[in-house]
Tab-separated table of C-alpha atoms in Angstrom:
chain	number	residue	atom	x	y	z
G	279	MET	CA	-0.517	-0.160	-1.069
G	280	ASP	CA	1.181	2.973	-0.852
G	281	THR	CA	0.180	6.385	0.942
G	282	GLY	CA	-2.459	7.620	-1.436
G	283	ARG	CA	-4.250	3.875	-0.746
G	284	PHE	CA	-3.572	4.748	2.788
G	285	VAL	CA	-5.554	8.517	2.467
G	286	GLU	CA	-8.194	7.548	0.388
G	287	THR	CA	-9.107	3.868	3.370
G	288	LEU	CA	-8.771	6.652	6.102
G	289	ASP	CA	-11.420	8.695	3.980
G	290	ARG	CA	-13.956	5.880	3.909
G	291	GLU	CA	-13.376	4.532	7.352
G	292	GLY	CA	-14.066	8.294	8.868
G	293	ARG	CA	-16.863	8.816	7.331
G	294	LEU	CA	-18.128	5.244	8.164
G	295	LEU	CA	-17.080	6.198	11.521
G	296	ALA	CA	-19.000	9.341	12.094
G	297	ALA	CA	-22.127	8.049	10.454
G	298	ALA	CA	-21.942	4.615	12.766
G	299	ALA	CA	-21.488	7.423	16.378
G	300	GLU	CA	-24.430	9.433	14.447
G	301	ARG	CA	-27.248	6.033	14.159
G	302	ALA	CA	-25.957	4.709	18.121
G	303	GLY	CA	-25.602	8.275	19.264
G	304	THR	CA	-23.253	9.509	22.004
G	305	ASP	CA	-24.282	8.123	25.316
G	306	ALA	CA	-23.972	4.467	23.199
G	307	LYS	CA	-21.740	2.135	24.721
G	308	VAL	CA	-18.816	0.781	22.719
G	309	PRO	CA	-17.722	-3.336	23.938
G	310	THR	CA	-15.059	-3.073	22.059
G	311	CYS	CA	-13.791	-0.361	24.022
G	312	PRO	CA	-14.800	-1.091	28.355
G	313	GLY	CA	-15.734	1.989	29.814
G	314	TRP	CA	-16.774	3.607	26.780
G	315	GLN	CA	-19.732	5.712	25.098
G	316	VAL	CA	-19.911	6.422	21.757
G	317	ARG	CA	-18.875	9.956	22.420
G	318	ASP	CA	-15.618	8.906	24.017
G	319	LEU	CA	-14.751	7.140	21.113
G	320	LEU	CA	-15.085	10.034	18.873
G	321	ARG	CA	-13.186	13.133	21.234
G	322	HIS	CA	-10.146	10.697	21.395
G	323	THR	CA	-10.153	10.362	17.339
G	324	GLY	CA	-10.831	13.366	16.843
G	325	ALA	CA	-8.341	15.019	18.811
G	326	VAL	CA	-6.022	12.302	17.556
G	327	HIS	CA	-6.916	13.864	14.022
G	328	LEU	CA	-5.737	16.546	14.714
G	329	TRP	CA	-2.757	15.880	16.446
G	330	ALA	CA	-1.859	13.666	13.565
G	331	ALA	CA	-2.825	16.911	11.350
G	332	SER	CA	-0.838	19.173	13.236
G	333	TYR	CA	2.814	17.521	12.128
G	334	VAL	CA	2.596	17.895	8.489
G	335	LEU	CA	0.718	21.497	8.326
G	336	GLU	CA	2.909	22.814	10.649
G	337	GLY	CA	6.351	20.796	10.330
G	338	HIS	CA	6.725	20.598	14.123
G	339	THR	CA	9.829	18.397	14.524
G	340	GLU	CA	9.300	16.891	18.729
G	341	ARG	CA	6.259	15.340	20.451
G	342	ARG	CA	3.651	17.240	20.887
G	343	PRO	CA	0.625	16.442	23.655
G	344	PHE	CA	-2.766	15.884	22.135
G	345	GLY	CA	-4.650	18.800	22.520
G	346	ASP	CA	-7.945	18.587	24.301
G	347	ALA	CA	-11.638	17.577	22.977
G	348	PRO	CA	-14.352	20.586	22.820
G	349	ASP	CA	-17.000	20.640	25.532
G	350	LEU	CA	-19.321	19.088	23.010
G	351	ASP	CA	-21.991	16.305	22.746
G	352	GLY	CA	-24.425	14.598	20.135
G	353	ALA	CA	-24.831	15.858	16.819
G	354	ALA	CA	-22.338	19.322	17.509
G	355	LEU	CA	-19.937	16.340	18.073
G	356	VAL	CA	-20.292	14.310	15.279
G	357	THR	CA	-20.016	17.528	13.812
G	358	TRP	CA	-16.808	18.231	14.716
G	359	TYR	CA	-15.202	14.424	14.482
G	360	ARG	CA	-16.374	15.185	10.937
G	361	ASP	CA	-15.023	18.351	10.597
G	362	ALA	CA	-11.528	16.878	12.601
G	363	HIS	CA	-11.192	14.029	9.989
G	364	ARG	CA	-12.020	16.474	6.947
G	365	ARG	CA	-9.397	19.193	8.049
G	366	LEU	CA	-6.540	15.164	7.898
G	367	VAL	CA	-7.311	13.972	4.984
G	368	ASP	CA	-7.055	17.397	3.214
G	369	THR	CA	-3.696	17.987	5.164
G	370	LEU	CA	-2.629	14.709	4.119
G	371	THR	CA	-3.469	14.918	0.450
G	372	ASP	CA	-2.191	18.421	-0.419
G	373	ALA	CA	1.401	18.160	1.943
G	374	ALA	CA	3.972	17.716	-0.350
G	375	PRO	CA	5.374	14.415	-1.020
G	376	ASP	CA	8.767	15.585	1.663
G	377	VAL	CA	7.819	16.415	3.922
G	378	SER	CA	9.732	17.024	6.744
G	379	CYS	CA	8.537	16.236	10.709
G	380	TRP	CA	8.603	14.100	13.515
G	381	ALA	CA	6.673	10.127	13.177
G	382	PHE	CA	7.733	8.142	15.947
G	383	LEU	CA	7.457	4.885	13.477
G	384	PRO	CA	9.874	3.749	10.871
G	385	ALA	CA	8.415	5.329	7.697
G	386	PRO	CA	10.098	5.479	4.105
G	387	SER	CA	8.780	9.139	4.826
G	388	PRO	CA	7.321	11.242	7.378
G	389	LEU	CA	3.891	11.558	5.427
G	390	GLU	CA	3.361	8.254	4.539
G	391	PHE	CA	3.950	6.994	8.775
G	392	TRP	CA	1.204	9.090	9.512
G	393	ALA	CA	-1.540	8.262	6.453
G	394	ARG	CA	-0.771	4.548	7.714
G	395	ARG	CA	-0.657	5.192	11.660
G	396	GLN	CA	-4.306	6.977	10.639
G	397	CYS	CA	-5.194	4.304	8.246
G	398	HIS	CA	-4.677	2.093	10.419
G	399	GLU	CA	-5.854	4.184	13.869
G	400	THR	CA	-9.131	5.231	12.141
G	401	THR	CA	-10.337	1.781	10.920
G	402	VAL	CA	-9.645	-0.269	14.119
G	403	HIS	CA	-12.362	2.808	16.139
G	404	ARG	CA	-13.943	2.798	12.633
G	405	PHE	CA	-15.083	-0.980	13.623
G	406	ASP	CA	-15.737	0.176	17.422
G	407	ALA	CA	-18.223	2.805	16.418
G	408	GLU	CA	-19.861	0.106	14.527
G	409	SER	CA	-19.271	-2.460	17.123
G	410	ALA	CA	-22.289	0.313	19.525
G	411	LEU	CA	-23.895	-0.429	16.234
G	412	GLY	CA	-24.407	-4.219	16.786
G	413	GLY	CA	-24.535	-6.166	14.409
G	414	THR	CA	-22.253	-6.740	12.075
G	415	PRO	CA	-19.195	-4.130	11.760
G	416	SER	CA	-18.749	-2.805	7.604
G	417	PRO	CA	-15.757	-5.277	6.433
G	418	VAL	CA	-11.652	-4.267	6.106
G	419	GLU	CA	-9.731	-4.640	2.975
G	420	LYS	CA	-7.425	-7.439	3.476
G	421	ALA	CA	-4.412	-5.921	1.818
G	422	VAL	CA	-5.455	-2.950	4.507
G	423	ALA	CA	-5.873	-6.075	6.902
G	424	ALA	CA	-2.922	-7.357	6.132
G	425	ASP	CA	-0.970	-3.812	6.111
G	426	GLY	CA	-2.195	-3.036	10.097
G	427	ILE	CA	-0.321	-6.491	11.413
G	428	ASP	CA	2.831	-5.316	9.898
G	429	GLU	CA	2.743	-1.954	11.487
G	430	LEU	CA	1.580	-3.653	14.698
G	431	LEU	CA	4.218	-5.554	15.087
G	432	ARG	CA	7.171	-4.936	12.973
G	433	GLY	CA	6.511	-1.352	14.107
G	434	PHE	CA	4.913	-0.752	17.666
G	435	HIS	CA	6.342	-4.185	19.278
G	436	ALA	CA	9.394	-3.442	18.040
G	437	ARG	CA	9.264	-0.075	19.769
G	438	SER	CA	10.458	-0.427	23.777
G	439	ARG	CA	7.548	-0.087	25.401
G	440	SER	CA	5.680	-3.357	23.883
G	441	ARG	CA	5.202	-5.429	27.430
G	442	VAL	CA	4.938	-8.529	25.380
G	443	ARG	CA	8.087	-10.320	26.581
G	444	THR	CA	9.196	-14.174	27.468
G	445	ASP	CA	11.200	-14.761	30.642
G	446	GLU	CA	12.942	-17.141	28.462
G	447	PRO	CA	13.575	-17.073	24.135
G	448	ARG	CA	9.873	-18.166	22.603
G	449	VAL	CA	8.831	-17.832	19.149
G	450	LEU	CA	5.700	-16.973	17.729
G	451	ARG	CA	3.909	-17.030	14.611
G	452	VAL	CA	1.304	-15.373	13.413
G	453	ARG	CA	-0.054	-16.420	9.611
G	454	VAL	CA	-2.348	-15.182	7.427
G	455	THR	CA	-4.321	-17.511	6.560
G	456	ASP	CA	-6.565	-16.091	2.623
G	457	THR	CA	-4.030	-13.846	1.314
G	458	ASP	CA	-0.390	-13.893	-0.410
G	459	ALA	CA	2.323	-16.394	0.800
G	460	ASP	CA	3.847	-12.241	2.426
G	461	GLY	CA	0.769	-13.267	5.278
G	462	VAL	CA	3.609	-14.754	7.774
G	463	TRP	CA	5.159	-12.806	10.777
G	464	THR	CA	7.946	-14.972	13.254
G	465	VAL	CA	7.472	-12.752	16.517
G	466	ARG	CA	10.542	-13.632	18.395
G	467	LEU	CA	10.424	-12.817	22.403
G	468	SER	CA	12.744	-12.353	25.095
G	469	PRO	CA	12.893	-10.450	28.411
G	470	GLU	CA	13.724	-7.798	25.736
G	471	PRO	CA	11.563	-5.827	22.942
G	472	PRO	CA	9.934	-8.782	20.212
G	473	VAL	CA	12.198	-8.772	17.023
G	474	THR	CA	9.489	-9.849	14.528
G	475	VAL	CA	10.654	-10.572	10.648
G	476	ARG	CA	8.989	-11.724	7.968
G	477	GLY	CA	7.980	-15.009	6.625
G	478	GLY	CA	7.788	-19.090	8.674
G	479	ASP	CA	11.079	-20.148	8.816
G	480	GLY	CA	12.599	-22.208	11.057
G	481	GLU	CA	9.525	-23.990	15.064
G	482	ALA	CA	7.459	-21.757	16.311
G	483	ASP	CA	6.136	-22.694	19.942
G	484	CYS	CA	2.894	-20.420	18.760
G	485	GLU	CA	1.418	-19.608	15.872
G	486	LEU	CA	-1.362	-17.423	15.558
G	487	SER	CA	-3.593	-17.638	12.666
G	488	GLY	CA	-7.205	-16.825	10.619
G	489	ALA	CA	-7.967	-13.699	7.699
G	490	ALA	CA	-6.903	-11.305	7.460
G	491	GLU	CA	-9.411	-9.342	8.787
G	492	GLU	CA	-9.842	-11.816	11.574
G	493	LEU	CA	-6.408	-11.286	12.396
G	494	TYR	CA	-5.760	-7.618	12.520
G	495	LEU	CA	-9.115	-6.787	15.339
G	496	ALA	CA	-8.638	-9.972	17.106
G	497	LEU	CA	-4.032	-8.346	17.410
G	498	TRP	CA	-5.781	-4.899	18.182
G	499	ASN	CA	-7.259	-7.266	21.049
G	500	ARG	CA	-10.994	-6.643	18.702
G	501	LEU	CA	-12.612	-9.440	18.650
G	502	PRO	CA	-11.243	-13.685	19.428
G	503	LEU	CA	-8.358	-14.800	18.207
G	504	PRO	CA	-9.247	-17.147	15.524
G	505	SER	CA	-6.744	-20.388	15.727
G	506	VAL	CA	-3.943	-20.885	17.926
G	507	THR	CA	-1.844	-24.213	17.854
G	508	GLY	CA	0.807	-25.344	20.164
G	509	ASP	CA	1.704	-23.413	22.839
G	510	ARG	CA	-1.241	-21.525	23.907
G	511	ALA	CA	-0.008	-19.127	27.141
G	512	LEU	CA	1.574	-17.509	24.177
G	513	ALA	CA	-1.331	-16.144	23.288
G	514	ALA	CA	-3.142	-15.481	26.318
G	515	LEU	CA	0.116	-13.352	27.000
G	516	TRP	CA	-0.186	-11.157	23.986
G	517	ARG	CA	-4.027	-10.628	25.293
G	518	GLU	CA	-2.222	-9.722	28.576
G	519	ARG	CA	0.285	-7.280	27.982
G	520	SER	CA	-0.448	-6.727	24.203
G	521	ALA	CA	-1.836	-2.886	24.476
G	522	ILE	CA	-0.937	-0.015	22.841
């Protein structure tokens, strides 16, 4: 996926998120985010959108705190979210490819980092918003889901703050079953941050597998893990310690 595809997905997913929030109402509980109501989801995601847009638009080179969401609710809050989402999409669309700003995961460019990160931020939270409605949420494209798994494993959980660690070296394999042969990751666990590579060479102590969409949402702790083979304690470890 390239920057344009990430922005296209971000645009679609944000519009779906707002539509679901409008239908559910801001009082509705979000079952995938215990303790949250739709108003919390809108305030969080909108604030993240504006925070992300500020780096690209203003060229900040160091981390900045999130801004506060406005004291709005109901239809006014949904409108504020739509405006924040539109500002982000327009900012990423209009930005120069070589824009220089802060980013917190490796990427070919800061612009691609922010487009990718906000694509997945919005896709997961769109699923949260639609879960507040009940029924079956909109599907996640296979390519988007597979890319999100890669960002999570080789990006977020390569950082020093990852809590997915084991006292002794263990190997966790993650396998997407409905995409091409590249949809396999080997995660080496130890007392240090996980080290993840693409591919499935060597033995694994535990394998997590499933369709790209199911595995993506499961690894973000939105759905149960679709299939676990081997040492189930490593799957339990993921569920307990992988929250971002």
